[in-house]
PDB file of C-alpha atoms in Angstrom:
ATOM      1  CA  UNK A 251      12.713  -7.703   7.108  1.00 48.00           C
ATOM      2  CA  UNK A 252       9.755  -5.413   7.438  1.00 55.00           C
ATOM      3  CA  UNK A 253       9.097  -3.292   4.366  1.00 61.00           C
ATOM      4  CA  UNK A 254      10.330  -0.070   5.979  1.00 71.00           C
ATOM      5  CA  UNK A 255       9.327   2.238   3.147  1.00 86.00           C
ATOM      6  CA  UNK A 256       5.666   1.282   3.514  1.00 94.00           C
ATOM      7  CA  UNK A 257       3.145   3.912   4.528  1.00 97.00           C
ATOM      8  CA  UNK A 258       0.627   2.609   7.030  1.00 98.00           C
ATOM      9  CA  UNK A 259      -2.727   4.226   7.771  1.00 98.00           C
ATOM     10  CA  UNK A 260      -3.795   3.840  11.405  1.00 98.00           C
ATOM     11  CA  UNK A 261      -7.482   4.654  11.883  1.00 98.00           C
ATOM     12  CA  UNK A 262      -8.006   5.736  15.474  1.00 98.00           C
ATOM     13  CA  UNK A 263      -5.352   6.788  17.988  1.00 98.00           C
ATOM     14  CA  UNK A 264      -7.202   5.142  20.850  1.00 97.00           C
ATOM     15  CA  UNK A 265      -6.781   1.872  22.722  1.00 98.00           C
ATOM     16  CA  UNK A 266      -5.830  -0.033  19.560  1.00 98.00           C
ATOM     17  CA  UNK A 267      -4.219   2.655  17.419  1.00 98.00           C
ATOM     18  CA  UNK A 268      -1.900   3.604  20.298  1.00 98.00           C
ATOM     19  CA  UNK A 269      -0.088   0.250  20.601  1.00 98.00           C
ATOM     20  CA  UNK A 270      -0.263  -0.305  16.831  1.00 98.00           C
ATOM     21  CA  UNK A 271       1.469   3.021  16.153  1.00 98.00           C
ATOM     22  CA  UNK A 272       4.036   2.506  18.931  1.00 98.00           C
ATOM     23  CA  UNK A 273       5.014  -0.968  17.761  1.00 98.00           C
ATOM     24  CA  UNK A 274       5.134  -0.047  14.075  1.00 97.00           C
ATOM     25  CA  UNK A 275       7.137   3.116  14.734  1.00 97.00           C
ATOM     26  CA  UNK A 276       9.620   1.244  16.895  1.00 96.00           C
ATOM     27  CA  UNK A 277       9.825  -1.542  14.293  1.00 95.00           C
ATOM     28  CA  UNK A 278      11.160   1.058  11.884  1.00 94.00           C
ATOM     29  CA  UNK A 279       8.130   1.903   9.761  1.00 95.00           C
ATOM     30  CA  UNK A 280       8.996   5.382   8.505  1.00 94.00           C
ATOM     31  CA  UNK A 281       5.602   6.677   7.359  1.00 97.00           C
ATOM     32  CA  UNK A 282       2.418   6.556   9.411  1.00 98.00           C
ATOM     33  CA  UNK A 283      -0.853   8.378   8.872  1.00 98.00           C
ATOM     34  CA  UNK A 284      -2.731   8.599  12.167  1.00 98.00           C
ATOM     35  CA  UNK A 285      -6.378   9.594  11.891  1.00 98.00           C
ATOM     36  CA  UNK A 286      -8.476  10.540  14.906  1.00 98.00           C
ATOM     37  CA  UNK A 287     -10.860  13.457  15.366  1.00 97.00           C
ATOM     38  CA  UNK A 288     -11.119  13.183  19.174  1.00 97.00           C
ATOM     39  CA  UNK A 289      -9.157  14.918  21.926  1.00 98.00           C
ATOM     40  CA  UNK A 290      -7.147  13.214  24.654  1.00 98.00           C
ATOM     41  CA  UNK A 291      -9.090  12.817  27.907  1.00 97.00           C
ATOM     42  CA  UNK A 292      -7.871  11.648  31.294  1.00 96.00           C
ATOM     43  CA  UNK A 293     -10.147   8.584  31.140  1.00 95.00           C
ATOM     44  CA  UNK A 294      -8.361   7.451  27.949  1.00 95.00           C
ATOM     45  CA  UNK A 295      -4.871   7.133  29.364  1.00 96.00           C
ATOM     46  CA  UNK A 296      -5.082   3.681  30.976  1.00 95.00           C
ATOM     47  CA  UNK A 297      -5.369   2.087  27.553  1.00 96.00           C
ATOM     48  CA  UNK A 298      -4.389   4.726  24.991  1.00 97.00           C
ATOM     49  CA  UNK A 299      -0.731   4.430  25.911  1.00 97.00           C
ATOM     50  CA  UNK A 300       0.692   6.716  23.241  1.00 98.00           C
ATOM     51  CA  UNK A 301      -0.809   9.723  25.058  1.00 98.00           C
ATOM     52  CA  UNK A 302       0.399  11.396  28.261  1.00 97.00           C
ATOM     53  CA  UNK A 303      -1.054  13.841  30.747  1.00 97.00           C
ATOM     54  CA  UNK A 304       0.748  16.656  28.920  1.00 96.00           C
ATOM     55  CA  UNK A 305      -1.397  15.898  25.876  1.00 96.00           C
ATOM     56  CA  UNK A 306      -4.747  16.282  27.649  1.00 97.00           C
ATOM     57  CA  UNK A 307      -7.147  18.279  25.495  1.00 97.00           C
ATOM     58  CA  UNK A 308      -4.991  17.962  22.359  1.00 98.00           C
ATOM     59  CA  UNK A 309      -6.227  16.191  19.237  1.00 98.00           C
ATOM     60  CA  UNK A 310      -5.228  12.538  19.641  1.00 98.00           C
ATOM     61  CA  UNK A 311      -3.504  12.438  16.252  1.00 98.00           C
ATOM     62  CA  UNK A 312      -1.279  15.393  17.284  1.00 98.00           C
ATOM     63  CA  UNK A 313      -0.587  13.923  20.723  1.00 98.00           C
ATOM     64  CA  UNK A 314       0.349  10.569  19.149  1.00 98.00           C
ATOM     65  CA  UNK A 315       2.653  12.288  16.649  1.00 98.00           C
ATOM     66  CA  UNK A 316       4.377  14.106  19.510  1.00 98.00           C
ATOM     67  CA  UNK A 317       5.140  10.867  21.390  1.00 98.00           C
ATOM     68  CA  UNK A 318       6.149   8.914  18.282  1.00 98.00           C
ATOM     69  CA  UNK A 319       8.536  11.565  16.969  1.00 98.00           C
ATOM     70  CA  UNK A 320      10.252  11.669  20.370  1.00 97.00           C
ATOM     71  CA  UNK A 321      10.741   7.899  20.157  1.00 97.00           C
ATOM     72  CA  UNK A 322      11.766   7.927  16.481  1.00 96.00           C
ATOM     73  CA  UNK A 323      13.007  11.364  15.406  1.00 95.00           C
ATOM     74  CA  UNK A 324      13.311  10.276  11.748  1.00 94.00           C
ATOM     75  CA  UNK A 325       9.711   9.106  11.418  1.00 97.00           C
ATOM     76  CA  UNK A 326       7.206  10.882   9.187  1.00 97.00           C
ATOM     77  CA  UNK A 327       3.761  11.117  10.804  1.00 98.00           C
ATOM     78  CA  UNK A 328       0.761  12.666   9.124  1.00 98.00           C
ATOM     79  CA  UNK A 329      -1.730  13.635  11.819  1.00 98.00           C
ATOM     80  CA  UNK A 330      -5.237  13.585  10.314  1.00 98.00           C
ATOM     81  CA  UNK A 331      -7.557  15.327  12.769  1.00 98.00           C
ATOM     82  CA  UNK A 332     -10.731  15.559  10.676  1.00 97.00           C
ATOM     83  CA  UNK A 333     -13.383  12.907  10.997  1.00 96.00           C
ATOM     84  CA  UNK A 334     -12.999  10.337   8.214  1.00 97.00           C
ATOM     85  CA  UNK A 335     -15.969  10.513   5.846  1.00 97.00           C
ATOM     86  CA  UNK A 336     -17.093   9.126   2.499  1.00 97.00           C
ATOM     87  CA  UNK A 337     -15.897  12.422   0.975  1.00 97.00           C
ATOM     88  CA  UNK A 338     -12.364  12.572   2.400  1.00 97.00           C
ATOM     89  CA  UNK A 339     -11.329   8.960   2.936  1.00 98.00           C
ATOM     90  CA  UNK A 340      -9.713   8.516  -0.479  1.00 97.00           C
ATOM     91  CA  UNK A 341      -7.581  11.608   0.112  1.00 97.00           C
ATOM     92  CA  UNK A 342      -6.716  10.428   3.608  1.00 97.00           C
ATOM     93  CA  UNK A 343      -5.624   6.995   2.328  1.00 97.00           C
ATOM     94  CA  UNK A 344      -3.670   8.404  -0.612  1.00 95.00           C
ATOM     95  CA  UNK A 345      -0.260   6.743  -0.965  1.00 96.00           C
ATOM     96  CA  UNK A 346      -0.859   4.258   1.853  1.00 98.00           C
ATOM     97  CA  UNK A 347       0.012   0.559   1.498  1.00 97.00           C
ATOM     98  CA  UNK A 348      -1.987  -0.865   4.391  1.00 97.00           C
ATOM     99  CA  UNK A 349      -4.865   0.131   6.679  1.00 98.00           C
ATOM    100  CA  UNK A 350      -5.002  -0.803  10.359  1.00 98.00           C
ATOM    101  CA  UNK A 351      -8.475  -0.141  11.727  1.00 98.00           C
ATOM    102  CA  UNK A 352      -8.773   0.611  15.431  1.00 98.00           C
ATOM    103  CA  UNK A 353     -11.773   2.916  15.126  1.00 97.00           C
ATOM    104  CA  UNK A 354     -14.513   3.099  17.723  1.00 94.00           C
ATOM    105  CA  UNK A 355     -17.709   2.845  15.663  1.00 93.00           C
ATOM    106  CA  UNK A 356     -19.330   0.611  13.052  1.00 94.00           C
ATOM    107  CA  UNK A 357     -19.855   3.381  10.499  1.00 95.00           C
ATOM    108  CA  UNK A 358     -16.097   3.994  10.250  1.00 97.00           C
ATOM    109  CA  UNK A 359     -15.406   0.264  10.070  1.00 97.00           C
ATOM    110  CA  UNK A 360     -17.734  -0.244   7.114  1.00 97.00           C
ATOM    111  CA  UNK A 361     -16.486   2.968   5.469  1.00 98.00           C
ATOM    112  CA  UNK A 362     -12.852   1.904   5.587  1.00 98.00           C
ATOM    113  CA  UNK A 363     -13.785  -1.619   4.439  1.00 98.00           C
ATOM    114  CA  UNK A 364     -15.391  -0.154   1.291  1.00 98.00           C
ATOM    115  CA  UNK A 365     -12.453   2.191   0.709  1.00 98.00           C
ATOM    116  CA  UNK A 366      -9.951  -0.692   0.945  1.00 98.00           C
ATOM    117  CA  UNK A 367     -11.854  -2.481  -1.821  1.00 97.00           C
ATOM    118  CA  UNK A 368     -11.834   0.493  -4.174  1.00 96.00           C
ATOM    119  CA  UNK A 369      -8.194   1.408  -3.427  1.00 97.00           C
ATOM    120  CA  UNK A 370      -6.843  -2.162  -3.442  1.00 97.00           C
ATOM    121  CA  UNK A 371      -5.503  -2.089   0.123  1.00 97.00           C
ATOM    122  CA  UNK A 372      -5.235  -4.836   2.740  1.00 97.00           C
ATOM    123  CA  UNK A 373      -7.152  -4.148   5.971  1.00 98.00           C
ATOM    124  CA  UNK A 374      -6.300  -5.278   9.476  1.00 98.00           C
ATOM    125  CA  UNK A 375      -9.371  -4.868  11.628  1.00 98.00           C
ATOM    126  CA  UNK A 376      -9.313  -4.923  15.426  1.00 98.00           C
ATOM    127  CA  UNK A 377     -11.975  -4.277  18.045  1.00 98.00           C
ATOM    128  CA  UNK A 378     -11.993  -4.407  21.826  1.00 97.00           C
ATOM    129  CA  UNK A 379     -14.612  -4.211  24.568  1.00 96.00           C
ATOM    130  CA  UNK A 380     -14.372  -5.032  28.245  1.00 95.00           C
ATOM    131  CA  UNK A 381     -12.120  -8.075  28.696  1.00 96.00           C
ATOM    132  CA  UNK A 382     -12.238  -9.205  25.062  1.00 97.00           C
ATOM    133  CA  UNK A 383     -11.327  -8.375  21.512  1.00 98.00           C
ATOM    134  CA  UNK A 384     -11.361  -9.518  17.903  1.00 98.00           C
ATOM    135  CA  UNK A 385      -8.779  -9.307  15.097  1.00 98.00           C
ATOM    136  CA  UNK A 386      -9.119 -10.106  11.398  1.00 98.00           C
ATOM    137  CA  UNK A 387      -7.127  -9.383   8.237  1.00 97.00           C
ATOM    138  CA  UNK A 388      -9.075  -8.732   5.044  1.00 97.00           C
ATOM    139  CA  UNK A 389      -7.565  -8.983   1.559  1.00 96.00           C
ATOM    140  CA  UNK A 390     -10.665  -8.160  -0.480  1.00 96.00           C
ATOM    141  CA  UNK A 391      -8.883  -5.124  -1.915  1.00 95.00           C
ATOM    142  CA  UNK A 392      -6.077  -7.314  -3.206  1.00 95.00           C
ATOM    143  CA  UNK A 393      -7.721 -10.669  -3.927  1.00 95.00           C
ATOM    144  CA  UNK A 394     -11.221 -10.941  -5.428  1.00 94.00           C
ATOM    145  CA  UNK A 395     -11.669 -14.366  -3.790  1.00 95.00           C
ATOM    146  CA  UNK A 396     -11.065 -13.009  -0.274  1.00 96.00           C
ATOM    147  CA  UNK A 397     -13.876 -12.066   2.122  1.00 98.00           C
ATOM    148  CA  UNK A 398     -14.322  -8.547   3.523  1.00 98.00           C
ATOM    149  CA  UNK A 399     -15.491  -7.065   6.826  1.00 98.00           C
ATOM    150  CA  UNK A 400     -19.044  -6.900   5.450  1.00 97.00           C
ATOM    151  CA  UNK A 401     -18.997 -10.673   4.712  1.00 97.00           C
ATOM    152  CA  UNK A 402     -18.667 -11.115   8.475  1.00 96.00           C
ATOM    153  CA  UNK A 403     -20.608  -8.251  10.013  1.00 94.00           C
ATOM    154  CA  UNK A 404     -23.922  -6.774   8.867  1.00 86.00           C
ATOM    155  CA  UNK A 405     -24.384  -3.020   8.676  1.00 85.00           C
ATOM    156  CA  UNK A 406     -25.297  -1.779  12.117  1.00 78.00           C
ATOM    157  CA  UNK A 407     -26.228   1.810  12.716  1.00 71.00           C
ATOM    158  CA  UNK A 408     -24.340   3.294  15.616  1.00 67.00           C
ATOM    159  CA  UNK A 409     -27.550   4.781  16.987  1.00 62.00           C
ATOM    160  CA  UNK A 410     -28.828   1.190  17.272  1.00 59.00           C
ATOM    161  CA  UNK A 411     -25.637   0.330  19.132  1.00 62.00           C
ATOM    162  CA  UNK A 412     -25.980   3.303  21.414  1.00 54.00           C
ATOM    163  CA  UNK A 413     -29.392   2.197  22.553  1.00 57.00           C
ATOM    164  CA  UNK A 414     -28.963  -1.565  22.763  1.00 63.00           C
ATOM    165  CA  UNK A 415     -25.336  -2.681  22.742  1.00 69.00           C
ATOM    166  CA  UNK A 416     -22.519  -2.067  25.219  1.00 70.00           C
ATOM    167  CA  UNK A 417     -19.797   0.362  24.078  1.00 66.00           C
ATOM    168  CA  UNK A 418     -16.367   1.331  25.396  1.00 64.00           C
ATOM    169  CA  UNK A 419     -17.952   4.254  27.186  1.00 64.00           C
ATOM    170  CA  UNK A 420     -20.661   2.148  28.811  1.00 67.00           C
ATOM    171  CA  UNK A 421     -18.770  -1.108  29.431  1.00 72.00           C
ATOM    172  CA  UNK A 422     -15.158   0.065  29.720  1.00 86.00           C
ATOM    173  CA  UNK A 423     -12.060  -1.528  28.232  1.00 93.00           C
ATOM    174  CA  UNK A 424      -9.270  -3.227  30.168  1.00 94.00           C
ATOM    175  CA  UNK A 425      -5.999  -1.556  29.146  1.00 95.00           C
ATOM    176  CA  UNK A 426      -4.084  -4.805  28.612  1.00 97.00           C
ATOM    177  CA  UNK A 427      -6.925  -6.159  26.434  1.00 97.00           C
ATOM    178  CA  UNK A 428      -6.564  -3.160  24.109  1.00 98.00           C
ATOM    179  CA  UNK A 429      -2.793  -3.614  24.253  1.00 98.00           C
ATOM    180  CA  UNK A 430      -3.015  -7.246  23.267  1.00 98.00           C
ATOM    181  CA  UNK A 431      -5.416  -6.683  20.387  1.00 98.00           C
ATOM    182  CA  UNK A 432      -3.262  -3.791  19.187  1.00 98.00           C
ATOM    183  CA  UNK A 433      -0.164  -5.991  19.428  1.00 98.00           C
ATOM    184  CA  UNK A 434      -1.914  -8.678  17.354  1.00 98.00           C
ATOM    185  CA  UNK A 435      -2.793  -6.032  14.747  1.00 98.00           C
ATOM    186  CA  UNK A 436       0.811  -4.799  14.679  1.00 98.00           C
ATOM    187  CA  UNK A 437       2.018  -8.391  14.197  1.00 97.00           C
ATOM    188  CA  UNK A 438      -0.452  -8.880  11.354  1.00 97.00           C
ATOM    189  CA  UNK A 439       0.802  -5.622   9.827  1.00 97.00           C
ATOM    190  CA  UNK A 440       4.359  -6.933   9.946  1.00 95.00           C
ATOM    191  CA  UNK A 441       3.256 -10.110   8.215  1.00 95.00           C
ATOM    192  CA  UNK A 442       1.429  -8.223   5.491  1.00 95.00           C
ATOM    193  CA  UNK A 443       4.374  -5.827   5.019  1.00 94.00           C
ATOM    194  CA  UNK A 444       6.769  -8.735   4.648  1.00 93.00           C
ATOM    195  CA  UNK A 445       4.668 -10.186   1.848  1.00 92.00           C
ATOM    196  CA  UNK A 446       3.181 -13.023   3.895  1.00 92.00           C
ATOM    197  CA  UNK A 447      -0.606 -12.827   3.494  1.00 85.00           C
ATOM    198  CA  UNK A 448      -2.778 -13.800   6.452  1.00 83.00           C
ATOM    199  CA  UNK A 449      -5.561 -16.363   6.061  1.00 87.00           C
ATOM    200  CA  UNK A 450      -9.089 -14.910   6.167  1.00 92.00           C
ATOM    201  CA  UNK A 451      -9.726 -15.666   9.819  1.00 96.00           C
ATOM    202  CA  UNK A 452     -11.235 -13.932  12.792  1.00 98.00           C
ATOM    203  CA  UNK A 453      -9.373 -14.381  16.054  1.00 98.00           C
ATOM    204  CA  UNK A 454     -11.663 -14.140  19.075  1.00 98.00           C
ATOM    205  CA  UNK A 455      -9.757 -13.267  22.246  1.00 98.00           C
ATOM    206  CA  UNK A 456     -11.381 -13.747  25.648  1.00 98.00           C
ATOM    207  CA  UNK A 457      -8.861 -12.476  28.191  1.00 97.00           C
ATOM    208  CA  UNK A 458     -11.283 -12.948  31.099  1.00 96.00           C
ATOM    209  CA  UNK A 459     -11.008 -16.734  30.791  1.00 97.00           C
ATOM    210  CA  UNK A 460      -7.881 -16.900  28.579  1.00 97.00           C
ATOM    211  CA  UNK A 461      -9.961 -18.577  25.916  1.00 97.00           C
ATOM    212  CA  UNK A 462      -9.081 -18.045  22.261  1.00 98.00           C
ATOM    213  CA  UNK A 463     -10.798 -19.151  19.086  1.00 98.00           C
ATOM    214  CA  UNK A 464      -9.712 -18.739  15.476  1.00 98.00           C
ATOM    215  CA  UNK A 465     -12.501 -19.050  12.933  1.00 98.00           C
ATOM    216  CA  UNK A 466     -12.458 -19.141   9.151  1.00 98.00           C
ATOM    217  CA  UNK A 467     -14.400 -16.407   7.343  1.00 98.00           C
ATOM    218  CA  UNK A 468     -15.885 -17.668   4.058  1.00 97.00           C
ATOM    219  CA  UNK A 469     -16.576 -15.065   1.392  1.00 96.00           C
ATOM    220  CA  UNK A 470     -20.276 -14.180   1.298  1.00 95.00           C
ATOM    221  CA  UNK A 471     -21.328 -14.683  -2.346  1.00 94.00           C
ATOM    222  CA  UNK A 472     -24.144 -12.173  -1.772  1.00 94.00           C
ATOM    223  CA  UNK A 473     -21.972  -9.569  -0.021  1.00 96.00           C
ATOM    224  CA  UNK A 474     -23.194  -6.074  -0.989  1.00 96.00           C
ATOM    225  CA  UNK A 475     -19.615  -4.756  -0.774  1.00 97.00           C
ATOM    226  CA  UNK A 476     -17.295  -7.375  -2.295  1.00 96.00           C
ATOM    227  CA  UNK A 477     -19.787  -9.704  -4.007  1.00 92.00           C
ATOM    228  CA  UNK A 478     -20.649  -9.568  -7.709  1.00 86.00           C
ATOM    229  CA  UNK A 479     -22.182  -6.204  -8.567  1.00 72.00           C
ATOM    230  CA  UNK A 480     -25.737  -6.258  -9.993  1.00 52.00           C
TER     231      UNK A 480
ATOM    232  CA  UNK B 184     -24.985 -46.120  17.458  1.00 47.00           C
ATOM    233  CA  UNK B 185     -23.652 -43.061  19.257  1.00 48.00           C
ATOM    234  CA  UNK B 186     -23.344 -42.911  22.995  1.00 49.00           C
ATOM    235  CA  UNK B 187     -25.851 -40.567  24.594  1.00 51.00           C
ATOM    236  CA  UNK B 188     -23.154 -38.994  26.753  1.00 55.00           C
ATOM    237  CA  UNK B 189     -21.306 -37.689  23.713  1.00 66.00           C
ATOM    238  CA  UNK B 190     -24.349 -36.130  22.127  1.00 87.00           C
ATOM    239  CA  UNK B 191     -23.829 -32.657  23.478  1.00 95.00           C
ATOM    240  CA  UNK B 192     -23.206 -29.543  21.471  1.00 97.00           C
ATOM    241  CA  UNK B 193     -20.353 -27.468  22.849  1.00 97.00           C
ATOM    242  CA  UNK B 194     -21.343 -23.785  23.051  1.00 98.00           C
ATOM    243  CA  UNK B 195     -18.770 -21.008  23.344  1.00 98.00           C
ATOM    244  CA  UNK B 196     -19.835 -17.462  24.179  1.00 98.00           C
ATOM    245  CA  UNK B 197     -17.782 -14.301  23.684  1.00 98.00           C
ATOM    246  CA  UNK B 198     -17.845 -10.686  24.826  1.00 96.00           C
ATOM    247  CA  UNK B 199     -21.113  -9.418  26.315  1.00 95.00           C
ATOM    248  CA  UNK B 200     -22.916 -12.620  25.287  1.00 96.00           C
ATOM    249  CA  UNK B 201     -20.589 -14.467  27.666  1.00 97.00           C
ATOM    250  CA  UNK B 202     -21.131 -11.858  30.367  1.00 96.00           C
ATOM    251  CA  UNK B 203     -24.919 -12.004  30.107  1.00 96.00           C
ATOM    252  CA  UNK B 204     -25.073 -15.821  30.080  1.00 97.00           C
ATOM    253  CA  UNK B 205     -22.486 -16.036  32.841  1.00 97.00           C
ATOM    254  CA  UNK B 206     -20.160 -18.670  31.410  1.00 97.00           C
ATOM    255  CA  UNK B 207     -17.679 -18.830  28.509  1.00 98.00           C
ATOM    256  CA  UNK B 208     -18.626 -22.392  27.560  1.00 98.00           C
ATOM    257  CA  UNK B 209     -21.242 -25.046  28.196  1.00 97.00           C
ATOM    258  CA  UNK B 210     -22.359 -28.376  26.770  1.00 97.00           C
ATOM    259  CA  UNK B 211     -26.011 -28.793  25.913  1.00 96.00           C
ATOM    260  CA  UNK B 212     -27.969 -31.731  24.434  1.00 96.00           C
ATOM    261  CA  UNK B 213     -29.907 -30.545  21.389  1.00 96.00           C
ATOM    262  CA  UNK B 214     -33.461 -31.672  20.539  1.00 95.00           C
ATOM    263  CA  UNK B 215     -33.754 -33.519  17.244  1.00 94.00           C
ATOM    264  CA  UNK B 216     -35.427 -30.586  15.495  1.00 95.00           C
ATOM    265  CA  UNK B 217     -32.546 -28.193  16.200  1.00 97.00           C
ATOM    266  CA  UNK B 218     -30.817 -28.582  12.858  1.00 97.00           C
ATOM    267  CA  UNK B 219     -29.935 -25.038  11.766  1.00 98.00           C
ATOM    268  CA  UNK B 220     -28.265 -21.987  13.266  1.00 98.00           C
ATOM    269  CA  UNK B 221     -31.615 -20.194  13.448  1.00 97.00           C
ATOM    270  CA  UNK B 222     -33.275 -23.077  15.272  1.00 97.00           C
ATOM    271  CA  UNK B 223     -30.333 -23.369  17.622  1.00 98.00           C
ATOM    272  CA  UNK B 224     -30.612 -19.697  18.607  1.00 98.00           C
ATOM    273  CA  UNK B 225     -34.376 -20.088  19.118  1.00 97.00           C
ATOM    274  CA  UNK B 226     -33.779 -23.166  21.281  1.00 98.00           C
ATOM    275  CA  UNK B 227     -31.091 -21.485  23.373  1.00 98.00           C
ATOM    276  CA  UNK B 228     -33.232 -18.364  23.916  1.00 97.00           C
ATOM    277  CA  UNK B 229     -35.853 -20.622  25.512  1.00 97.00           C
ATOM    278  CA  UNK B 230     -33.342 -22.258  27.883  1.00 96.00           C
ATOM    279  CA  UNK B 231     -33.122 -19.560  30.588  1.00 97.00           C
ATOM    280  CA  UNK B 232     -33.943 -15.849  30.926  1.00 97.00           C
ATOM    281  CA  UNK B 233     -30.187 -15.151  30.822  1.00 97.00           C
ATOM    282  CA  UNK B 234     -29.911 -16.919  27.461  1.00 97.00           C
ATOM    283  CA  UNK B 235     -33.004 -15.099  26.221  1.00 97.00           C
ATOM    284  CA  UNK B 236     -31.531 -11.701  27.070  1.00 96.00           C
ATOM    285  CA  UNK B 237     -28.029 -12.513  25.844  1.00 96.00           C
ATOM    286  CA  UNK B 238     -29.188 -13.878  22.505  1.00 97.00           C
ATOM    287  CA  UNK B 239     -31.915 -11.356  21.732  1.00 94.00           C
ATOM    288  CA  UNK B 240     -29.830  -9.051  19.549  1.00 90.00           C
ATOM    289  CA  UNK B 241     -30.319  -9.751  15.811  1.00 88.00           C
ATOM    290  CA  UNK B 242     -26.708  -9.007  14.835  1.00 91.00           C
ATOM    291  CA  UNK B 243     -25.081 -11.911  16.690  1.00 96.00           C
ATOM    292  CA  UNK B 244     -22.580 -13.947  14.680  1.00 97.00           C
ATOM    293  CA  UNK B 245     -22.241 -17.732  14.860  1.00 98.00           C
ATOM    294  CA  UNK B 246     -19.345 -20.020  13.973  1.00 98.00           C
ATOM    295  CA  UNK B 247     -19.889 -23.769  13.614  1.00 98.00           C
ATOM    296  CA  UNK B 248     -16.739 -25.867  14.030  1.00 98.00           C
ATOM    297  CA  UNK B 249     -14.564 -22.762  13.706  1.00 98.00           C
ATOM    298  CA  UNK B 250     -16.171 -21.519  10.491  1.00 98.00           C
ATOM    299  CA  UNK B 251     -18.448 -18.476  10.247  1.00 98.00           C
ATOM    300  CA  UNK B 252     -21.985 -19.760   9.629  1.00 98.00           C
ATOM    301  CA  UNK B 253     -25.223 -18.231   8.364  1.00 95.00           C
ATOM    302  CA  UNK B 254     -28.798 -18.602   9.554  1.00 95.00           C
ATOM    303  CA  UNK B 255     -29.662 -21.658   7.441  1.00 96.00           C
ATOM    304  CA  UNK B 256     -26.386 -23.526   7.945  1.00 97.00           C
ATOM    305  CA  UNK B 257     -26.661 -26.923   9.666  1.00 98.00           C
ATOM    306  CA  UNK B 258     -25.796 -27.624  13.287  1.00 97.00           C
ATOM    307  CA  UNK B 259     -25.791 -30.855  15.248  1.00 96.00           C
ATOM    308  CA  UNK B 260     -25.002 -32.065  18.746  1.00 95.00           C
ATOM    309  CA  UNK B 261     -21.558 -33.081  17.504  1.00 95.00           C
ATOM    310  CA  UNK B 262     -20.556 -29.492  16.792  1.00 97.00           C
ATOM    311  CA  UNK B 263     -18.636 -26.751  18.545  1.00 98.00           C
ATOM    312  CA  UNK B 264     -20.681 -23.592  18.139  1.00 98.00           C
ATOM    313  CA  UNK B 265     -19.331 -20.139  19.004  1.00 98.00           C
ATOM    314  CA  UNK B 266     -21.653 -17.155  19.423  1.00 98.00           C
ATOM    315  CA  UNK B 267     -20.166 -13.666  19.394  1.00 98.00           C
ATOM    316  CA  UNK B 268     -21.358 -10.102  18.784  1.00 96.00           C
ATOM    317  CA  UNK B 269     -19.872  -7.557  16.410  1.00 95.00           C
ATOM    318  CA  UNK B 270     -17.705  -5.274  18.534  1.00 93.00           C
ATOM    319  CA  UNK B 271     -16.746  -1.745  17.513  1.00 93.00           C
ATOM    320  CA  UNK B 272     -14.617  -0.520  20.398  1.00 92.00           C
ATOM    321  CA  UNK B 273     -11.203   0.893  19.691  1.00 91.00           C
TER     322      UNK B 273
END
C-alpha cells in the first residue's frame, strides 16, 4: 500500500505537476504541497490538465488546489504561490517526505537538487519538451553513494537557454507527452512511498518514434553538489 | 577478425538533437582515431551541417552502452551511443 500519510512536495503545477498531483491525490495521498508562482493561461490547458477555463488568471497552485479538493474533499493541499528561492526553499519543503520536480527552468532544478541533499529527501525529476521527456529518481539525500541531478547535468544558466536552446514556449509540448512523463513520475513516487527505492537511472522517452532508453547514472566523484566537500 | 559489416557504432539521438539531425537512430562506421566521447562528437560534427548544428551545444549528454559517459570515456564501433540534451520543460 502507498504510504498515505506521506507529504509530497510537487514543484510546478504545469504539464508535469498537473498529472503528478492528480494521480497522487486520487491514489489517496493526503498531503500535497504544490508550488508554482505562475498564473493559469489559456495556452497551458492542453497539457496542464489540473486547470480549467474557470481558473484562467488564477495562481496555478490555487487553481490546482481547487480541482484536487473537488476530487478528494479530505485532501490537505498547501498552495505555495511564491517563487521558490534559496531563501525560502527549506521552509517550503518543511515536513515533506518526497520531492517531485516538474519545474520549467534549470535554476529551480539545481536549487531543489541541493535542497534535497541538505534535507535528506528523495527527488523524482521529470522534464518534457516537444514530443519527448526524461525521468530520473535521485537518492543523494538518503544515500551518500547515490548520484544527484548535478552528477548528470551541468549548471546551465537559463539566460543561456533562452538564447540558444528550445524551451516549452518556443518549441511547444505535446499534452500526452507531459501526461506520460507526469504519470512516470507519479509511479516513481508510489514506488518510493512504498519503500522500494528506484535504481539511479535516467529514462529517455521519445514519443515521436516510440523509442525508449534507460541509462545508468554513475555518481560523479567530482560532483560539486554531492561529491566530497573540499 | 571482426566482420567489417558489424563495425558500425549505433547512434541514438533524443529531443531537439534528434529533430535537428532528422533521425532518431543511425549506424556509422567510426575512424580508428575516434576512441573517446569528445573525439566522437568532433567526428560527428564534421559529418553533415545538420550534425554540426545539432551537436554544437556544449551541454549535450552522452551515454555509452546505456551508461552516462564523460568526455574522456572510451567509445568504439561496437557501442550503442545515445546523445541527449538537458531538458528543463515542465
